[in-house]
Coordinates of N, CA and C in Angstrom, one line a residue:
X1 N 136.8 15.8 -115.7 CA 136.9 17.6 -115.7 C 138.5 18.4 -115.4
X2 N 139.0 18.8 -116.0 CA 140.0 19.3 -116.1 C 140.8 20.3 -115.0
X3 N 141.8 19.9 -114.6 CA 142.0 21.1 -113.6 C 142.5 21.7 -113.6
X4 N 141.9 23.2 -112.7 CA 142.3 25.2 -112.5 C 143.6 25.4 -112.5
X5 N 143.9 25.9 -113.2 CA 145.3 26.9 -112.5 C 145.4 28.3 -112.0
X6 N 145.7 28.8 -111.6 CA 145.1 30.2 -111.2 C 147.1 30.3 -111.1
X7 N 147.7 31.8 -112.3 CA 148.3 31.9 -113.2 C 148.2 33.3 -113.1
X8 N 149.7 33.4 -111.5 CA 149.6 34.6 -110.8 C 151.0 35.6 -110.5
X9 N 151.0 36.7 -111.9 CA 151.8 36.7 -112.3 C 151.9 37.9 -113.4
X10 N 152.7 39.7 -113.5 CA 152.4 40.6 -113.4 C 152.5 40.8 -114.8
X11 N 152.5 40.5 -115.1 CA 154.2 40.0 -116.9 C 153.2 40.1 -117.8
X12 N 152.3 40.5 -118.3 CA 150.9 40.0 -119.3 C 151.7 39.4 -120.8
X13 N 153.1 39.9 -121.7 CA 153.6 38.7 -122.0 C 153.8 37.1 -121.6
X14 N 154.5 37.2 -120.3 CA 153.9 36.0 -119.5 C 152.8 35.1 -119.6
X15 N 152.5 35.8 -118.9 CA 151.1 35.4 -118.6 C 150.7 35.1 -119.3
X16 N 150.0 35.4 -120.5 CA 149.9 35.4 -121.6 C 149.7 33.7 -122.8
X17 N 151.6 33.4 -122.3 CA 152.1 32.5 -122.7 C 152.3 31.5 -121.7
X18 N 152.0 32.0 -120.3 CA 151.4 30.9 -119.8 C 150.0 29.8 -119.9
X19 N 149.5 31.0 -120.0 CA 148.0 30.1 -120.2 C 147.5 29.7 -122.0
X20 N 148.0 30.2 -122.4 CA 149.1 29.4 -123.5 C 149.0 28.1 -124.0
X21 N 150.2 27.8 -122.9 CA 150.8 26.4 -123.7 C 149.8 25.2 -121.9
X22 N 149.3 26.0 -120.9 CA 148.6 25.6 -120.4 C 147.0 24.6 -121.0
X23 N 146.5 25.8 -121.4 CA 145.9 25.9 -121.9 C 145.7 24.3 -123.1
X24 N 147.0 24.8 -124.1 CA 146.8 23.4 -125.0 C 147.2 22.3 -124.4
X25 N 147.4 22.1 -123.0 CA 147.8 20.6 -123.2 C 146.3 20.8 -121.4
X26 N 145.2 21.2 -121.9 CA 144.3 21.0 -121.1 C 143.6 21.1 -119.6
X27 N 144.3 22.0 -119.9 CA 144.2 22.5 -117.8 C 142.8 23.9 -119.0
X28 N 142.2 24.5 -117.3 CA 141.3 25.6 -117.3 C 142.3 26.6 -116.5
X29 N 142.2 28.0 -117.1 CA 143.0 29.4 -116.7 C 142.7 30.4 -115.4
X30 N 143.2 30.4 -114.6 CA 142.4 31.7 -114.3 C 143.7 32.7 -113.9
X31 N 143.3 34.0 -114.5 CA 145.0 34.9 -114.2 C 144.3 35.5 -113.2
X32 N 145.9 36.4 -112.4 CA 145.7 37.5 -111.9 C 147.6 38.5 -111.8
X33 N 147.4 39.9 -112.3 CA 148.7 40.6 -112.3 C 148.7 41.1 -110.9
X34 N 148.8 41.0 -110.0 CA 148.3 41.3 -108.5 C 148.7 40.9 -107.7
X35 N 149.2 41.2 -107.0 CA 148.6 40.6 -105.5 C 147.5 40.2 -104.9
X36 N 146.5 41.6 -104.8 CA 145.3 42.2 -104.4 C 144.2 40.9 -105.1
X37 N 144.3 41.2 -106.2 CA 143.6 40.1 -107.4 C 144.5 39.2 -107.2
X38 N 144.8 38.1 -107.4 CA 144.9 36.6 -106.4 C 144.3 36.1 -105.0
X39 N 145.0 37.2 -104.4 CA 144.0 36.8 -102.9 C 142.1 36.5 -103.1
X40 N 142.0 37.9 -104.5 CA 140.1 38.0 -104.5 C 140.3 36.4 -105.2
X41 N 140.9 36.3 -105.2 CA 141.0 34.6 -106.3 C 141.1 32.7 -104.9
X42 N 141.0 33.2 -104.4 CA 141.6 32.3 -103.2 C 139.8 31.8 -102.6
X43 N 138.4 31.3 -103.5 CA 137.4 31.5 -102.6 C 137.0 29.8 -104.7
X44 N 136.1 29.7 -104.4 CA 135.0 28.7 -104.8 C 134.9 28.8 -106.1
X45 N 135.0 28.5 -107.4 CA 136.4 26.0 -107.3 C 137.5 26.5 -107.0
X46 N 138.2 27.0 -106.2 CA 139.3 27.0 -105.7 C 140.3 26.1 -106.8
X47 N 141.3 26.4 -107.1 CA 142.4 27.0 -108.2 C 142.7 25.1 -107.6
X48 N 143.4 24.3 -108.3 CA 143.8 22.8 -108.0 C 145.4 23.0 -107.6
X49 N 146.5 23.7 -109.3 CA 147.2 24.0 -108.1 C 147.4 25.8 -108.6
X50 N 148.3 26.7 -107.9 CA 149.2 28.0 -108.1 C 150.0 28.1 -108.8
X51 N 150.3 28.0 -109.8 CA 151.4 29.5 -111.0 C 151.9 30.6 -110.2
X52 N 152.6 30.7 -109.2 CA 153.2 31.5 -108.9 C 154.7 32.3 -108.7
X53 N 154.8 34.6 -108.8 CA 155.2 34.9 -109.5 C 155.5 35.5 -107.9
X54 N 157.0 35.2 -108.2 CA 158.1 36.2 -106.5 C 157.5 37.1 -106.5
X55 N 158.3 38.1 -107.2 CA 157.3 39.5 -107.2 C 156.2 40.0 -107.8
X56 N 155.5 40.9 -106.9 CA 154.5 41.0 -107.5 C 153.8 42.4 -107.8
X57 N 153.9 43.6 -108.2 CA 152.4 44.8 -107.3 C 152.2 44.7 -106.1
X58 N 152.1 45.4 -105.8 CA 151.0 45.0 -104.1 C 152.0 44.3 -102.9
X59 N 152.4 42.4 -103.3 CA 152.4 41.6 -102.0 C 153.6 40.9 -103.0
X60 N 154.3 39.6 -102.4 CA 155.4 39.3 -102.7 C 154.3 37.7 -102.1
X61 N 155.0 37.5 -103.9 CA 154.5 35.9 -103.8 C 154.8 34.5 -102.1
X62 N 155.8 34.7 -101.6 CA 156.0 34.7 -100.1 C 155.2 34.4 -99.0
X63 N 154.3 36.4 -99.7 CA 153.3 36.7 -99.0 C 152.2 35.8 -99.0
X64 N 152.0 35.8 -100.3 CA 150.6 34.9 -100.0 C 150.7 33.6 -100.2
X65 N 151.7 33.1 -99.6 CA 152.4 32.2 -99.6 C 151.5 31.2 -98.0
X66 N 152.7 32.2 -97.9 CA 151.5 32.5 -95.9 C 150.7 33.4 -95.6
X67 N 150.2 34.4 -96.7 CA 148.0 34.5 -96.8 C 147.3 32.5 -96.6
X68 N 147.8 31.7 -97.7 CA 147.6 31.1 -98.0 C 147.5 29.1 -96.7
X69 N 148.4 29.8 -96.2 CA 148.3 28.6 -95.1 C 147.9 29.5 -93.6
X70 N 147.9 30.1 -93.7 CA 146.8 30.2 -92.4 C 146.1 30.1 -92.7
X71 N 144.2 29.5 -94.2 CA 143.3 29.6 -94.3 C 143.1 27.9 -94.5
X72 N 142.7 27.6 -93.9 CA 142.1 26.0 -93.6 C 141.7 25.5 -95.0
X73 N 140.5 26.6 -95.5 CA 140.5 26.2 -96.8 C 141.1 26.6 -97.4
X74 N 141.9 27.0 -98.1 CA 143.0 27.1 -99.0 C 145.0 26.1 -99.3
X75 N 145.1 25.3 -97.5 CA 146.3 26.0 -96.6 C 146.9 24.1 -98.1
X76 N 145.6 23.7 -98.8 CA 146.5 22.4 -99.3 C 147.0 22.3 -101.1
X77 N 145.9 23.6 -100.6 CA 146.5 24.0 -102.3 C 147.7 24.1 -103.0
X78 N 148.6 22.6 -103.8 CA 149.5 22.7 -104.1 C 149.8 24.3 -104.4
X79 N 151.7 24.8 -104.5 CA 152.1 26.6 -105.1 C 153.1 25.5 -106.0
X80 N 153.6 26.4 -106.9 CA 154.5 26.4 -107.4 C 154.8 27.9 -108.3
X81 N 156.3 28.1 -107.6 CA 156.7 29.6 -107.4 C 157.7 29.4 -108.8
X82 N 157.4 30.7 -109.8 CA 157.8 30.5 -111.3 C 158.4 31.9 -110.8
X83 N 159.9 31.6 -111.2 CA 161.1 33.1 -110.6 C 162.1 33.3 -111.4
X84 N 162.9 34.7 -111.7 CA 164.1 35.1 -112.3 C 164.7 34.5 -111.5
X85 N 164.6 34.3 -109.5 CA 165.3 34.4 -108.2 C 165.8 33.3 -108.5
X86 N 167.0 32.5 -109.2 CA 167.8 31.1 -108.9 C 169.0 31.3 -107.5
X87 N 169.0 32.1 -106.9 CA 169.8 31.6 -106.4 C 170.0 30.4 -104.8
X88 N 170.4 30.0 -105.0 CA 170.2 28.6 -103.3 C 169.4 28.8 -101.9
X89 N 169.4 30.4 -102.2 CA 169.2 30.5 -100.6 C 166.9 31.5 -101.0
X90 N 167.3 31.0 -101.8 CA 165.8 31.7 -102.7 C 165.4 31.4 -102.3
X91 N 165.9 30.2 -103.2 CA 165.2 28.5 -104.7 C 164.4 27.2 -102.3
X92 N 165.5 27.9 -101.6 CA 165.0 27.1 -100.1 C 164.1 27.7 -98.8
X93 N 164.0 29.1 -98.9 CA 162.9 30.0 -99.3 C 161.9 30.2 -99.1
X94 N 161.9 29.8 -100.7 CA 160.8 29.4 -100.9 C 159.5 28.2 -100.7
X95 N 160.7 27.1 -100.9 CA 160.2 26.0 -100.3 C 160.4 25.8 -98.5
X96 N 160.7 26.4 -97.7 CA 160.1 26.1 -97.0 C 159.4 27.1 -96.6
X97 N 158.9 28.4 -96.9 CA 157.7 28.4 -96.2 C 156.3 28.2 -97.4
X98 N 156.6 27.5 -97.4 CA 155.3 26.5 -98.3 C 155.6 25.9 -99.0
X99 N 156.5 26.4 -100.4 CA 156.1 26.1 -101.5 C 156.4 24.3 -102.7
X100 N 155.9 24.3 -102.5 CA 155.7 22.8 -103.6 C 157.0 22.2 -104.9
X101 N 156.9 23.6 -105.8 CA 158.4 23.8 -106.2 C 158.0 24.5 -106.8
X102 N 159.6 25.2 -107.1 CA 160.6 25.8 -107.8 C 160.9 25.8 -109.6
X103 N 160.5 27.2 -110.2 CA 160.9 27.3 -111.3 C 161.5 28.3 -110.9
X104 N 162.6 27.9 -112.4 CA 163.6 29.6 -112.5 C 163.6 29.3 -114.1
X105 N 163.5 31.2 -114.0 CA 163.7 31.5 -115.9 C 164.3 31.6 -115.9
X106 N 165.0 31.5 -117.2 CA 164.1 31.3 -118.5 C 163.7 29.3 -118.1
X107 N 162.7 29.4 -119.0 CA 162.3 27.6 -118.4 C 161.3 27.5 -120.4
X108 N 161.5 26.4 -119.6 CA 161.1 25.2 -120.9 C 159.4 24.9 -121.3
X109 N 158.8 25.2 -121.7 CA 156.7 24.4 -121.7 C 157.1 23.3 -122.5
X110 N 157.9 22.5 -121.8 CA 158.0 21.0 -121.6 C 158.8 21.3 -120.0
X111 N 159.2 21.0 -119.5 CA 159.4 21.3 -117.7 C 158.8 21.9 -116.9
X112 N 158.1 22.7 -117.9 CA 156.9 23.2 -117.4 C 156.1 22.3 -116.1
X113 N 155.0 21.7 -118.2 CA 154.1 21.4 -117.6 C 155.2 19.5 -116.9
X114 N 156.1 19.1 -116.9 CA 156.0 18.3 -116.6 C 156.2 18.5 -114.9
X115 N 157.0 19.2 -114.5 CA 156.9 20.3 -113.5 C 155.8 19.5 -112.3
X116 N 154.5 20.8 -113.4 CA 153.3 20.2 -112.9 C 152.0 19.4 -112.7
X117 N 152.3 17.9 -114.3 CA 151.9 16.9 -113.6 C 152.4 16.9 -112.3
X118 N 153.5 16.6 -112.0 CA 153.7 15.8 -111.0 C 153.1 16.6 -109.8
X119 N 153.7 17.1 -109.1 CA 153.1 18.6 -108.2 C 151.6 18.1 -108.0
X120 N 150.5 18.2 -109.4 CA 149.2 18.0 -109.0 C 149.6 16.1 -108.6
X121 N 150.2 15.4 -109.4 CA 149.8 14.0 -108.8 C 149.9 13.7 -107.5
X122 N 150.9 13.7 -106.7 CA 151.1 14.3 -105.6 C 150.1 15.5 -104.7
X123 N 149.7 15.9 -105.2 CA 148.2 16.7 -104.1 C 147.8 15.7 -104.7
X124 N 147.4 14.4 -105.0 CA 145.7 13.8 -105.1 C 146.2 12.5 -104.1
X125 N 145.5 12.2 -103.8 CA 145.0 11.1 -103.0 C 146.0 10.1 -103.5
X126 N 146.4 9.3 -102.7 CA 147.0 8.2 -103.2 C 146.1 6.9 -104.0
X127 N 146.8 5.9 -104.2 CA 145.5 5.3 -104.7 C 145.2 4.5 -103.3
X128 N 143.9 3.8 -103.4 CA 143.1 3.2 -102.1 C 143.8 2.4 -102.0
X129 N 143.4 2.3 -100.7 CA 144.8 0.6 -100.0 C 144.3 1.2 -98.7
X130 N 145.0 -0.1 -97.6 CA 145.0 0.0 -95.7 C 145.6 1.8 -96.0
X131 N 145.0 1.7 -94.1 CA 145.2 2.6 -93.6 C 146.3 2.2 -93.1
X132 N 147.4 3.0 -92.7 CA 148.7 2.2 -91.9 C 148.7 3.4 -90.7
X133 N 149.5 2.4 -89.9 CA 149.5 3.2 -88.4 C 150.6 2.3 -87.9
X134 N 151.4 3.4 -87.6 CA 153.2 2.7 -86.4 C 153.2 3.6 -84.9
X135 N 153.3 2.7 -84.2 CA 153.7 3.9 -82.9 C 152.0 5.2 -82.7
X136 N 151.0 5.0 -83.2 CA 150.0 5.5 -83.1 C 149.8 7.2 -84.5
X137 N 150.8 7.0 -85.0 CA 150.9 7.1 -86.4 C 150.7 6.5 -87.4
X138 N 149.4 7.4 -87.4 CA 147.5 6.0 -88.6 C 147.9 7.3 -90.0
X139 N 148.4 7.3 -91.0 CA 148.3 7.0 -92.5 C 146.4 6.7 -93.2
X140 N 146.0 7.3 -93.5 CA 144.4 6.9 -94.0 C 145.0 7.1 -95.6
X141 N 145.3 7.0 -97.1 CA 145.4 7.1 -97.8 C 143.7 7.2 -98.8
X142 N 143.2 7.4 -98.3 CA 141.0 6.9 -98.7 C 141.3 8.9 -98.5
X143 N 141.4 8.5 -97.2 CA 140.6 9.6 -96.9 C 141.6 11.0 -97.2
X144 N 143.3 10.5 -96.7 CA 144.1 11.6 -97.3 C 144.6 12.3 -95.3
X145 N 144.3 11.5 -95.0 CA 144.6 12.0 -93.3 C 145.4 11.3 -92.2
X146 N 146.2 12.0 -92.1 CA 147.1 11.9 -90.8 C 147.1 12.0 -89.1
X147 N 147.5 10.9 -89.0 CA 146.4 11.7 -87.0 C 148.3 10.6 -86.4
X148 N 148.3 11.8 -85.0 CA 149.2 10.3 -84.2 C 148.1 11.2 -83.1
X149 N 148.5 9.4 -82.2 CA 147.5 9.8 -81.3 C 146.0 10.1 -81.1
X150 N 145.1 9.9 -82.7 CA 144.6 10.4 -82.5 C 144.4 11.6 -83.0
X151 N 145.2 12.8 -83.3 CA 145.0 14.1 -83.6 C 145.7 14.5 -84.2
X152 N 144.5 14.9 -85.4 CA 144.6 15.5 -86.5 C 146.0 16.2 -87.7
X153 N 147.4 15.8 -87.9 CA 148.2 16.9 -88.0 C 148.6 17.3 -88.9
X154 N 148.9 17.9 -89.4 CA 148.7 19.1 -90.9 C 149.8 19.3 -91.5
X155 N 149.8 18.6 -92.9 CA 150.9 18.8 -93.2 C 150.5 18.7 -95.3
X156 N 151.9 19.3 -96.0 CA 151.9 19.0 -97.3 C 151.4 18.3 -98.6
X157 N 150.8 18.6 -99.6 CA 150.5 17.1 -100.2 C 152.4 16.1 -100.6
X158 N 153.3 16.4 -100.3 CA 154.9 16.6 -100.7 C 155.0 15.2 -99.3
X159 N 154.7 15.9 -98.7 CA 155.1 16.1 -97.0 C 153.7 14.3 -97.2
X160 N 152.9 13.8 -96.9 CA 151.6 13.1 -97.2 C 152.3 12.5 -97.3
X161 N 152.8 12.7 -99.0 CA 153.1 10.5 -100.0 C 155.0 10.8 -99.9
X162 N 155.4 11.4 -98.8 CA 157.5 10.9 -98.2 C 157.0 10.9 -97.7
X163 N 155.8 10.5 -96.2 CA 155.0 10.1 -94.9 C 155.4 8.8 -95.3
X164 N 153.6 8.3 -96.9 CA 153.2 7.2 -96.9 C 154.3 6.8 -97.4
X165 N 155.4 7.0 -97.8 CA 156.3 6.1 -99.4 C 157.3 5.0 -97.6
X166 N 157.7 6.8 -97.1 CA 157.9 5.6 -96.0 C 157.9 4.6 -94.3
X167 N 156.5 5.0 -94.9 CA 155.8 4.3 -93.7 C 155.3 2.2 -94.7
X168 N 155.2 2.5 -95.8 CA 155.5 1.1 -96.8 C 156.7 0.6 -97.1
X169 N 157.7 1.4 -96.3 CA 158.6 1.6 -96.6 C 159.8 1.1 -96.1
X170 N 159.1 0.2 -94.6 CA 160.2 1.2 -93.4 C 161.9 -0.4 -93.4
X171 N 162.4 0.5 -92.5 CA 164.3 -0.5 -92.1 C 164.3 0.3 -93.4
X172 N 164.5 0.6 -94.3 CA 165.3 0.5 -95.5 C 165.8 2.1 -95.1
X173 N 167.6 2.4 -95.9 CA 168.3 3.7 -95.7 C 167.5 3.9 -97.2
X174 N 166.8 5.1 -98.0 CA 166.5 5.3 -99.2 C 167.9 6.8 -99.5
X175 N 169.4 7.2 -100.4 CA 169.2 7.6 -100.6 C 169.1 9.5 -101.1
X176 N 168.6 9.9 -101.4 CA 168.0 11.4 -101.9 C 167.4 11.6 -103.4
X177 N 167.9 10.7 -104.6 CA 168.3 9.9 -105.3 C 167.5 9.3 -105.8
X178 N 167.1 8.3 -104.3 CA 166.0 7.3 -104.5 C 164.4 7.9 -104.2
X179 N 164.2 8.9 -103.1 CA 163.2 9.5 -102.7 C 163.3 10.6 -104.1
X180 N 163.9 10.5 -104.4 CA 163.6 12.1 -105.5 C 162.6 11.3 -107.0
X181 N 163.2 9.6 -107.1 CA 161.6 9.1 -107.8 C 160.9 8.3 -107.1
X182 N 161.7 7.9 -105.7 CA 159.5 7.4 -105.8 C 159.1 8.7 -105.4
X183 N 159.4 9.5 -105.1 CA 158.8 10.4 -104.7 C 157.5 11.1 -105.5
X184 N 158.6 11.7 -106.7 CA 158.5 13.2 -106.9 C 158.2 12.6 -108.4
X185 N 159.0 11.1 -108.8 CA 158.3 10.7 -110.1 C 160.5 11.1 -111.2
X186 N 160.0 10.2 -112.3 CA 161.2 10.7 -112.6 C 160.7 11.1 -113.4
X187 N 161.9 11.2 -114.8 CA 161.7 12.6 -115.5 C 161.1 14.5 -114.8
X188 N 161.6 13.8 -114.4 CA 160.5 15.2 -113.2 C 162.7 16.2 -113.0
X189 N 162.2 17.8 -112.7 CA 163.0 18.1 -112.6 C 163.7 19.0 -110.9
X190 N 164.1 17.9 -109.9 CA 164.0 18.8 -108.9 C 165.3 18.2 -108.6
X191 N 165.9 19.1 -107.1 CA 167.3 19.4 -107.2 C 167.5 18.6 -105.9
X192 N 168.5 17.2 -105.6 CA 168.1 16.8 -104.1 C 168.6 17.5 -103.1
X193 N 168.3 18.9 -103.0 CA 168.3 19.9 -102.3 C 166.6 19.8 -101.7
X194 N 165.9 19.5 -102.7 CA 164.3 20.2 -102.2 C 163.9 18.9 -101.5
X195 N 164.8 17.6 -101.4 CA 164.3 16.3 -100.9 C 165.1 16.4 -99.2
X196 N 166.3 17.4 -99.1 CA 166.5 17.6 -97.3 C 165.5 18.6 -97.0
X197 N 164.9 19.8 -98.0 CA 163.7 20.5 -97.3 C 162.4 20.0 -96.9
X198 N 162.0 19.7 -97.4 CA 160.4 18.0 -97.0 C 161.3 17.1 -96.5
X199 N 162.1 16.8 -96.1 CA 162.0 16.5 -94.7 C 161.8 16.4 -93.7
X200 N 162.6 18.5 -93.5 CA 162.1 19.5 -92.3 C 161.3 18.8 -91.9
X201 N 159.8 20.0 -93.0 CA 159.1 19.8 -93.0 C 157.6 18.6 -92.8
X202 N 158.5 17.2 -92.4 CA 157.8 16.6 -92.1 C 158.2 16.3 -91.2
X203 N 159.8 16.6 -90.6 CA 159.5 16.0 -89.0 C 158.9 17.5 -88.4
X204 N 159.4 18.8 -88.7 CA 158.3 19.6 -87.6 C 156.6 19.2 -87.8
X205 N 155.9 19.2 -89.1 CA 154.7 18.1 -88.7 C 154.0 17.0 -87.7
X206 N 155.8 16.5 -87.2 CA 155.2 14.8 -86.5 C 156.4 15.5 -85.0
X207 N 156.5 16.2 -85.6 CA 157.9 16.3 -84.3 C 156.1 17.0 -82.9
X208 N 155.5 17.4 -82.9 CA 154.6 17.8 -81.8 C 154.2 16.4 -80.4
X209 N 153.8 15.2 -81.3 CA 153.6 14.0 -80.7 C 155.3 12.4 -81.0
X210 N 156.3 13.3 -81.3 CA 157.2 13.0 -80.5 C 158.1 12.0 -82.3
X211 N 156.3 11.6 -83.3 CA 157.0 10.8 -84.2 C 157.9 11.4 -85.1
X212 N 158.6 12.1 -85.2 CA 159.3 12.7 -86.1 C 160.9 11.6 -86.1
X213 N 160.9 11.4 -84.5 CA 161.6 10.0 -84.1 C 162.2 9.7 -85.4
X214 N 161.2 8.6 -85.9 CA 160.6 7.4 -87.0 C 161.9 8.4 -88.4
X215 N 161.8 9.8 -88.3 CA 162.5 10.0 -89.7 C 164.1 9.8 -89.6
X216 N 164.4 9.4 -89.9 CA 166.4 9.0 -89.1 C 167.5 9.9 -90.0
X217 N 168.2 10.0 -90.7 CA 168.6 11.1 -91.2 C 170.1 9.6 -90.9
X218 N 170.5 9.3 -92.0 CA 172.0 8.1 -92.0 C 172.9 9.1 -92.4
X219 N 174.1 9.5 -91.5 CA 175.2 9.8 -92.6 C 176.0 8.7 -93.3
X220 N 175.4 10.7 -94.9 CA 176.8 10.0 -96.0 C 175.3 9.4 -96.6
X221 N 173.8 8.3 -96.4 CA 174.1 7.2 -96.9 C 172.2 8.1 -97.3
X222 N 171.5 8.2 -96.7 CA 170.5 8.5 -97.3 C 169.1 9.1 -95.4
X223 N 168.1 8.9 -95.9 CA 166.7 8.9 -94.8 C 166.0 7.6 -94.9
X224 N 165.8 7.4 -94.2 CA 165.4 6.0 -93.2 C 164.1 6.1 -92.6
X225 N 163.3 5.4 -91.8 CA 161.8 5.1 -91.9 C 161.6 4.3 -90.7
X226 N 162.2 4.0 -89.1 CA 162.8 3.4 -88.8 C 161.9 3.7 -87.1
X227 N 161.6 2.6 -86.3 CA 161.1 2.0 -85.2 C 162.1 2.1 -83.7
X228 N 163.2 1.2 -84.8 CA 164.5 1.3 -84.0 C 165.3 2.4 -83.9
X229 N 166.6 2.5 -82.3 CA 166.6 4.1 -82.3 C 168.1 4.2 -83.1

């Protein structure tokens, strides 16, 4: 079954172009031209991904993501922001509020499809493997659940994949570029700064149980996952 993508864009020519490009690649698209219409489409069958413009009639993409994250049924739907706002501060704001990626207009259809594929791939459950347990932090790739001392933790698909990579590659330092390649995949247009944003989000998800201390910054080198101080 093809992946279902909700395209939220108020400019009709851009929205139609996006839907055309996506449908040519085998995706199923649904459209929303404003904030309220987009919210009304958050129902079954839920989209597999949301392509979201920053500025919308009736609200902003940032507020839409906040609405998305408040509902248990929709909080894990990956979001790619598509906007003309290209300043680094805006990108970081979009990522920190919960977006999984950020594409600045103008963009190429090839870049768009590559990024969407990468985000969808990260949102899919990791291959069937044994659950991993490190000091009470347990990650199950089959059920796509993370628990800390038997208490469920909530994290996005990118943080899940990053944690899975760390837990299966302990005690080794990885640079931002290496993490991009392992977690996001090669030939994907993602900035190094994105890694820092997702590291912060991962640590925040692990903070209540103090497992955030396992994700360590190695000054001038990158990050490692370690049970040693």
